[in-house]
């Protein structure tokens, strides 16, 4: 089994797990997604602040 095939299987298993989690606990999944987006937003803001500081 090649590395590409192993990655494809792992990605498929992750997708199945995510779908299963959403179906079995939609409220908890929504909370986790919200936390994830909040973290991404904070990280993007931090990068923006850093770039602004470099320009000043």
PDB file of N, CA, C and O in Angstrom:
ATOM      1  N   UNK A   1       0.851  -1.185   0.000  1.00  0.00           N
ATOM      2  CA  UNK A   1       0.000   0.000   0.000  1.00  0.00           C
ATOM      3  C   UNK A   1       0.887   1.236   0.000  1.00  0.00           C
ATOM      4  O   UNK A   1       1.791   1.373   0.820  1.00  0.00           O
ATOM      5  N   UNK A   2       0.612   2.137  -0.934  1.00  0.00           N
ATOM      6  CA  UNK A   2       1.417   3.343  -1.054  1.00  0.00           C
ATOM      7  C   UNK A   2       1.020   4.413  -0.052  1.00  0.00           C
ATOM      8  O   UNK A   2      -0.023   4.335   0.593  1.00  0.00           O
ATOM      9  N   UNK A   3       1.888   5.412   0.057  1.00  0.00           N
ATOM     10  CA  UNK A   3       1.640   6.507   0.997  1.00  0.00           C
ATOM     11  C   UNK A   3       0.393   7.289   0.602  1.00  0.00           C
ATOM     12  O   UNK A   3      -0.391   7.687   1.458  1.00  0.00           O
ATOM     13  N   UNK A   4       0.191   7.516  -0.690  1.00  0.00           N
ATOM     14  CA  UNK A   4      -0.972   8.278  -1.157  1.00  0.00           C
ATOM     15  C   UNK A   4      -2.268   7.548  -0.801  1.00  0.00           C
ATOM     16  O   UNK A   4      -3.246   8.172  -0.378  1.00  0.00           O
ATOM     17  N   UNK A   5      -2.257   6.232  -0.944  1.00  0.00           N
ATOM     18  CA  UNK A   5      -3.448   5.452  -0.621  1.00  0.00           C
ATOM     19  C   UNK A   5      -3.711   5.480   0.884  1.00  0.00           C
ATOM     20  O   UNK A   5      -4.857   5.577   1.319  1.00  0.00           O
ATOM     21  N   UNK A   6      -2.665   5.433   1.687  1.00  0.00           N
ATOM     22  CA  UNK A   6      -2.816   5.494   3.143  1.00  0.00           C
ATOM     23  C   UNK A   6      -3.398   6.845   3.561  1.00  0.00           C
ATOM     24  O   UNK A   6      -4.262   6.905   4.429  1.00  0.00           O
ATOM     25  N   UNK A   7      -2.929   7.921   2.926  1.00  0.00           N
ATOM     26  CA  UNK A   7      -3.458   9.248   3.224  1.00  0.00           C
ATOM     27  C   UNK A   7      -4.932   9.333   2.848  1.00  0.00           C
ATOM     28  O   UNK A   7      -5.734   9.923   3.573  1.00  0.00           O
ATOM     29  N   UNK A   8      -5.290   8.749   1.714  1.00  0.00           N
ATOM     30  CA  UNK A   8      -6.675   8.775   1.251  1.00  0.00           C
ATOM     31  C   UNK A   8      -7.576   8.028   2.234  1.00  0.00           C
ATOM     32  O   UNK A   8      -8.666   8.500   2.585  1.00  0.00           O
ATOM     33  N   UNK A   9      -7.113   6.890   2.728  1.00  0.00           N
ATOM     34  CA  UNK A   9      -7.883   6.103   3.695  1.00  0.00           C
ATOM     35  C   UNK A   9      -8.031   6.879   4.997  1.00  0.00           C
ATOM     36  O   UNK A   9      -9.115   6.948   5.581  1.00  0.00           O
ATOM     37  N   UNK A  10      -6.949   7.501   5.462  1.00  0.00           N
ATOM     38  CA  UNK A  10      -6.998   8.271   6.707  1.00  0.00           C
ATOM     39  C   UNK A  10      -7.958   9.452   6.574  1.00  0.00           C
ATOM     40  O   UNK A  10      -8.739   9.733   7.482  1.00  0.00           O
ATOM     41  N   UNK A  11      -7.932  10.126   5.439  1.00  0.00           N
ATOM     42  CA  UNK A  11      -8.825  11.253   5.199  1.00  0.00           C
ATOM     43  C   UNK A  11     -10.275  10.783   5.164  1.00  0.00           C
ATOM     44  O   UNK A  11     -11.157  11.431   5.748  1.00  0.00           O
ATOM     45  N   UNK A  12     -10.522   9.654   4.540  1.00  0.00           N
ATOM     46  CA  UNK A  12     -11.873   9.094   4.471  1.00  0.00           C
ATOM     47  C   UNK A  12     -12.377   8.744   5.873  1.00  0.00           C
ATOM     48  O   UNK A  12     -13.511   9.051   6.221  1.00  0.00           O
ATOM     49  N   UNK A  13     -11.514   8.140   6.683  1.00  0.00           N
ATOM     50  CA  UNK A  13     -11.900   7.781   8.047  1.00  0.00           C
ATOM     51  C   UNK A  13     -12.196   9.031   8.876  1.00  0.00           C
ATOM     52  O   UNK A  13     -13.143   9.065   9.651  1.00  0.00           O
ATOM     53  N   UNK A  14     -11.400  10.084   8.698  1.00  0.00           N
ATOM     54  CA  UNK A  14     -11.630  11.339   9.405  1.00  0.00           C
ATOM     55  C   UNK A  14     -12.971  11.940   8.997  1.00  0.00           C
ATOM     56  O   UNK A  14     -13.737  12.389   9.840  1.00  0.00           O
ATOM     57  N   UNK A  15     -13.272  11.905   7.711  1.00  0.00           N
ATOM     58  CA  UNK A  15     -14.540  12.424   7.208  1.00  0.00           C
ATOM     59  C   UNK A  15     -15.721  11.655   7.798  1.00  0.00           C
ATOM     60  O   UNK A  15     -16.701  12.246   8.243  1.00  0.00           O
ATOM     61  N   UNK A  16     -15.613  10.331   7.828  1.00  0.00           N
ATOM     62  CA  UNK A  16     -16.670   9.501   8.409  1.00  0.00           C
ATOM     63  C   UNK A  16     -16.856   9.841   9.886  1.00  0.00           C
ATOM     64  O   UNK A  16     -17.975   9.974  10.369  1.00  0.00           O
ATOM     65  N   UNK A  17     -15.766  10.029  10.608  1.00  0.00           N
ATOM     66  CA  UNK A  17     -15.840  10.374  12.025  1.00  0.00           C
ATOM     67  C   UNK A  17     -16.519  11.721  12.230  1.00  0.00           C
ATOM     68  O   UNK A  17     -17.355  11.881  13.113  1.00  0.00           O
ATOM     69  N   UNK A  18     -16.169  12.712  11.408  1.00  0.00           N
ATOM     70  CA  UNK A  18     -16.765  14.042  11.522  1.00  0.00           C
ATOM     71  C   UNK A  18     -18.269  13.973  11.263  1.00  0.00           C
ATOM     72  O   UNK A  18     -19.068  14.525  12.020  1.00  0.00           O
ATOM     73  N   UNK A  19     -18.666  13.266  10.208  1.00  0.00           N
ATOM     74  CA  UNK A  19     -20.092  13.127   9.889  1.00  0.00           C
ATOM     75  C   UNK A  19     -20.816  12.400  11.022  1.00  0.00           C
ATOM     76  O   UNK A  19     -21.895  12.819  11.458  1.00  0.00           O
ATOM     77  N   UNK A  20     -20.223  11.344  11.542  1.00  0.00           N
ATOM     78  CA  UNK A  20     -20.809  10.599  12.660  1.00  0.00           C
ATOM     79  C   UNK A  20     -20.986  11.502  13.879  1.00  0.00           C
ATOM     80  O   UNK A  20     -22.017  11.488  14.534  1.00  0.00           O
ATOM     81  N   UNK A  21     -19.962  12.321  14.175  1.00  0.00           N
ATOM     82  CA  UNK A  21     -20.021  13.229  15.325  1.00  0.00           C
ATOM     83  C   UNK A  21     -21.148  14.242  15.161  1.00  0.00           C
ATOM     84  O   UNK A  21     -21.859  14.548  16.110  1.00  0.00           O
ATOM     85  N   UNK A  22     -21.292  14.771  13.967  1.00  0.00           N
ATOM     86  CA  UNK A  22     -22.336  15.770  13.708  1.00  0.00           C
ATOM     87  C   UNK A  22     -23.718  15.142  13.873  1.00  0.00           C
ATOM     88  O   UNK A  22     -24.622  15.750  14.453  1.00  0.00           O
ATOM     89  N   UNK A  23     -23.883  13.919  13.401  1.00  0.00           N
ATOM     90  CA  UNK A  23     -25.184  13.257  13.486  1.00  0.00           C
ATOM     91  C   UNK A  23     -25.523  12.889  14.927  1.00  0.00           C
ATOM     92  O   UNK A  23     -26.658  13.076  15.370  1.00  0.00           O
ATOM     93  N   UNK A  24     -24.548  12.389  15.679  1.00  0.00           N
ATOM     94  CA  UNK A  24     -24.836  11.910  17.035  1.00  0.00           C
ATOM     95  C   UNK A  24     -24.883  13.020  18.071  1.00  0.00           C
ATOM     96  O   UNK A  24     -25.575  12.889  19.070  1.00  0.00           O
ATOM     97  N   UNK A  25     -24.139  14.117  17.856  1.00  0.00           N
ATOM     98  CA  UNK A  25     -24.124  15.216  18.844  1.00  0.00           C
ATOM     99  C   UNK A  25     -24.068  16.561  18.121  1.00  0.00           C
ATOM    100  O   UNK A  25     -23.036  17.232  18.131  1.00  0.00           O
ATOM    101  N   UNK A  26     -25.156  16.957  17.476  1.00  0.00           N
ATOM    102  CA  UNK A  26     -25.117  18.201  16.680  1.00  0.00           C
ATOM    103  C   UNK A  26     -24.821  19.448  17.509  1.00  0.00           C
ATOM    104  O   UNK A  26     -24.104  20.332  17.044  1.00  0.00           O
ATOM    105  N   UNK A  27     -25.323  19.507  18.740  1.00  0.00           N
ATOM    106  CA  UNK A  27     -25.080  20.691  19.578  1.00  0.00           C
ATOM    107  C   UNK A  27     -23.592  20.822  19.903  1.00  0.00           C
ATOM    108  O   UNK A  27     -23.009  21.888  19.772  1.00  0.00           O
ATOM    109  N   UNK A  28     -22.980  19.727  20.306  1.00  0.00           N
ATOM    110  CA  UNK A  28     -21.545  19.737  20.646  1.00  0.00           C
ATOM    111  C   UNK A  28     -20.710  20.049  19.408  1.00  0.00           C
ATOM    112  O   UNK A  28     -19.739  20.796  19.478  1.00  0.00           O
ATOM    113  N   UNK A  29     -21.090  19.486  18.261  1.00  0.00           N
ATOM    114  CA  UNK A  29     -20.362  19.741  17.020  1.00  0.00           C
ATOM    115  C   UNK A  29     -20.421  21.223  16.663  1.00  0.00           C
ATOM    116  O   UNK A  29     -19.428  21.807  16.245  1.00  0.00           O
ATOM    117  N   UNK A  30     -21.593  21.839  16.834  1.00  0.00           N
ATOM    118  CA  UNK A  30     -21.735  23.264  16.535  1.00  0.00           C
ATOM    119  C   UNK A  30     -20.836  24.098  17.440  1.00  0.00           C
ATOM    120  O   UNK A  30     -20.216  25.064  16.996  1.00  0.00           O
ATOM    121  N   UNK A  31     -20.748  23.711  18.711  1.00  0.00           N
ATOM    122  CA  UNK A  31     -19.871  24.426  19.645  1.00  0.00           C
ATOM    123  C   UNK A  31     -18.411  24.317  19.200  1.00  0.00           C
ATOM    124  O   UNK A  31     -17.673  25.301  19.221  1.00  0.00           O
ATOM    125  N   UNK A  32     -17.997  23.115  18.820  1.00  0.00           N
ATOM    126  CA  UNK A  32     -16.605  22.911  18.401  1.00  0.00           C
ATOM    127  C   UNK A  32     -16.282  23.693  17.139  1.00  0.00           C
ATOM    128  O   UNK A  32     -15.201  24.262  17.016  1.00  0.00           O
ATOM    129  N   UNK A  33     -17.219  23.715  16.190  1.00  0.00           N
ATOM    130  CA  UNK A  33     -17.008  24.479  14.954  1.00  0.00           C
ATOM    131  C   UNK A  33     -16.885  25.960  15.294  1.00  0.00           C
ATOM    132  O   UNK A  33     -16.010  26.656  14.771  1.00  0.00           O
ATOM    133  N   UNK A  34     -17.749  26.439  16.179  1.00  0.00           N
ATOM    134  CA  UNK A  34     -17.673  27.836  16.601  1.00  0.00           C
ATOM    135  C   UNK A  34     -16.338  28.167  17.236  1.00  0.00           C
ATOM    136  O   UNK A  34     -15.729  29.195  16.928  1.00  0.00           O
ATOM    137  N   UNK A  35     -15.853  27.291  18.098  1.00  0.00           N
ATOM    138  CA  UNK A  35     -14.555  27.482  18.741  1.00  0.00           C
ATOM    139  C   UNK A  35     -13.444  27.485  17.693  1.00  0.00           C
ATOM    140  O   UNK A  35     -12.526  28.304  17.738  1.00  0.00           O
ATOM    141  N   UNK A  36     -13.540  26.567  16.728  1.00  0.00           N
ATOM    142  CA  UNK A  36     -12.533  26.490  15.660  1.00  0.00           C
ATOM    143  C   UNK A  36     -12.478  27.765  14.840  1.00  0.00           C
ATOM    144  O   UNK A  36     -11.399  28.313  14.584  1.00  0.00           O
ATOM    145  N   UNK A  37     -13.651  28.268  14.433  1.00  0.00           N
ATOM    146  CA  UNK A  37     -13.681  29.493  13.642  1.00  0.00           C
ATOM    147  C   UNK A  37     -13.194  30.685  14.453  1.00  0.00           C
ATOM    148  O   UNK A  37     -12.527  31.567  13.928  1.00  0.00           O
ATOM    149  N   UNK A  38     -13.513  30.701  15.745  1.00  0.00           N
ATOM    150  CA  UNK A  38     -13.050  31.779  16.613  1.00  0.00           C
ATOM    151  C   UNK A  38     -11.520  31.763  16.692  1.00  0.00           C
ATOM    152  O   UNK A  38     -10.875  32.800  16.619  1.00  0.00           O
ATOM    153  N   UNK A  39     -10.943  30.564  16.803  1.00  0.00           N
ATOM    154  CA  UNK A  39      -9.487  30.435  16.848  1.00  0.00           C
ATOM    155  C   UNK A  39      -8.834  30.884  15.554  1.00  0.00           C
ATOM    156  O   UNK A  39      -7.817  31.583  15.565  1.00  0.00           O
ATOM    157  N   UNK A  40      -9.420  30.508  14.423  1.00  0.00           N
ATOM    158  CA  UNK A  40      -8.888  30.912  13.114  1.00  0.00           C
ATOM    159  C   UNK A  40      -8.981  32.431  12.975  1.00  0.00           C
ATOM    160  O   UNK A  40      -8.049  33.082  12.505  1.00  0.00           O
ATOM    161  N   UNK A  41     -10.103  32.992  13.407  1.00  0.00           N
ATOM    162  CA  UNK A  41     -10.293  34.441  13.333  1.00  0.00           C
ATOM    163  C   UNK A  41      -9.257  35.170  14.181  1.00  0.00           C
ATOM    164  O   UNK A  41      -8.667  36.155  13.739  1.00  0.00           O
ATOM    165  N   UNK A  42      -9.032  34.680  15.396  1.00  0.00           N
ATOM    166  CA  UNK A  42      -8.032  35.292  16.274  1.00  0.00           C
ATOM    167  C   UNK A  42      -6.637  35.196  15.670  1.00  0.00           C
ATOM    168  O   UNK A  42      -5.856  36.149  15.739  1.00  0.00           O
ATOM    169  N   UNK A  43      -6.331  34.044  15.074  1.00  0.00           N
ATOM    170  CA  UNK A  43      -5.013  33.862  14.459  1.00  0.00           C
ATOM    171  C   UNK A  43      -4.837  34.819  13.280  1.00  0.00           C
ATOM    172  O   UNK A  43      -3.786  35.445  13.125  1.00  0.00           O
ATOM    173  N   UNK A  44      -5.874  34.964  12.450  1.00  0.00           N
ATOM    174  CA  UNK A  44      -5.798  35.873  11.306  1.00  0.00           C
ATOM    175  C   UNK A  44      -5.632  37.316  11.773  1.00  0.00           C
ATOM    176  O   UNK A  44      -4.857  38.082  11.193  1.00  0.00           O
ATOM    177  N   UNK A  45      -6.342  37.689  12.832  1.00  0.00           N
ATOM    178  CA  UNK A  45      -6.217  39.040  13.375  1.00  0.00           C
ATOM    179  C   UNK A  45      -4.800  39.275  13.897  1.00  0.00           C
ATOM    180  O   UNK A  45      -4.216  40.336  13.684  1.00  0.00           O
ATOM    181  N   UNK A  46      -4.246  38.258  14.559  1.00  0.00           N
ATOM    182  CA  UNK A  46      -2.882  38.373  15.068  1.00  0.00           C
ATOM    183  C   UNK A  46      -1.872  38.560  13.942  1.00  0.00           C
ATOM    184  O   UNK A  46      -0.967  39.383  14.047  1.00  0.00           O
ATOM    185  N   UNK A  47      -2.037  37.827  12.849  1.00  0.00           N
ATOM    186  CA  UNK A  47      -1.138  37.969  11.695  1.00  0.00           C
ATOM    187  C   UNK A  47      -1.299  39.364  11.097  1.00  0.00           C
ATOM    188  O   UNK A  47      -0.308  40.022  10.752  1.00  0.00           O
ATOM    189  N   UNK A  48      -2.545  39.837  11.008  1.00  0.00           N
ATOM    190  CA  UNK A  48      -2.791  41.180  10.483  1.00  0.00           C
ATOM    191  C   UNK A  48      -2.138  42.248  11.346  1.00  0.00           C
ATOM    192  O   UNK A  48      -1.517  43.186  10.836  1.00  0.00           O
ATOM    193  N   UNK A  49      -2.256  42.111  12.666  1.00  0.00           N
ATOM    194  CA  UNK A  49      -1.629  43.066  13.583  1.00  0.00           C
ATOM    195  C   UNK A  49      -0.116  43.047  13.435  1.00  0.00           C
ATOM    196  O   UNK A  49       0.553  44.084  13.438  1.00  0.00           O
ATOM    197  N   UNK A  50       0.449  41.845  13.273  1.00  0.00           N
ATOM    198  CA  UNK A  50       1.898  41.702  13.100  1.00  0.00           C
ATOM    199  C   UNK A  50       2.369  42.387  11.827  1.00  0.00           C
ATOM    200  O   UNK A  50       3.349  43.120  11.816  1.00  0.00           O
ATOM    201  N   UNK A  51       1.634  42.159  10.722  1.00  0.00           N
ATOM    202  CA  UNK A  51       1.994  42.777   9.443  1.00  0.00           C
ATOM    203  C   UNK A  51       1.884  44.301   9.540  1.00  0.00           C
ATOM    204  O   UNK A  51       2.725  45.011   9.015  1.00  0.00           O
ATOM    205  N   UNK A  52       0.843  44.775  10.222  1.00  0.00           N
ATOM    206  CA  UNK A  52       0.679  46.234  10.400  1.00  0.00           C
ATOM    207  C   UNK A  52       1.852  46.807  11.184  1.00  0.00           C
ATOM    208  O   UNK A  52       2.358  47.884  10.879  1.00  0.00           O
ATOM    209  N   UNK A  53       2.285  46.081  12.206  1.00  0.00           N
ATOM    210  CA  UNK A  53       3.407  46.536  13.031  1.00  0.00           C
ATOM    211  C   UNK A  53       4.696  46.577  12.189  1.00  0.00           C
ATOM    212  O   UNK A  53       5.522  47.481  12.372  1.00  0.00           O
ATOM    213  N   UNK A  54       4.870  45.646  11.268  1.00  0.00           N
ATOM    214  CA  UNK A  54       6.056  45.658  10.415  1.00  0.00           C
ATOM    215  C   UNK A  54       6.082  46.865   9.479  1.00  0.00           C
ATOM    216  O   UNK A  54       7.123  47.434   9.205  1.00  0.00           O
ATOM    217  N   UNK A  55       4.910  47.237   8.988  1.00  0.00           N
ATOM    218  CA  UNK A  55       4.795  48.342   8.040  1.00  0.00           C
ATOM    219  C   UNK A  55       5.025  49.684   8.725  1.00  0.00           C
ATOM    220  O   UNK A  55       5.633  50.578   8.161  1.00  0.00           O
ATOM    221  N   UNK A  56       4.574  49.814   9.971  1.00  0.00           N
ATOM    222  CA  UNK A  56       4.697  51.101  10.695  1.00  0.00           C
ATOM    223  C   UNK A  56       6.112  51.489  10.960  1.00  0.00           C
ATOM    224  O   UNK A  56       7.059  50.993  11.050  1.00  0.00           O
TER     225      UNK A  56
END
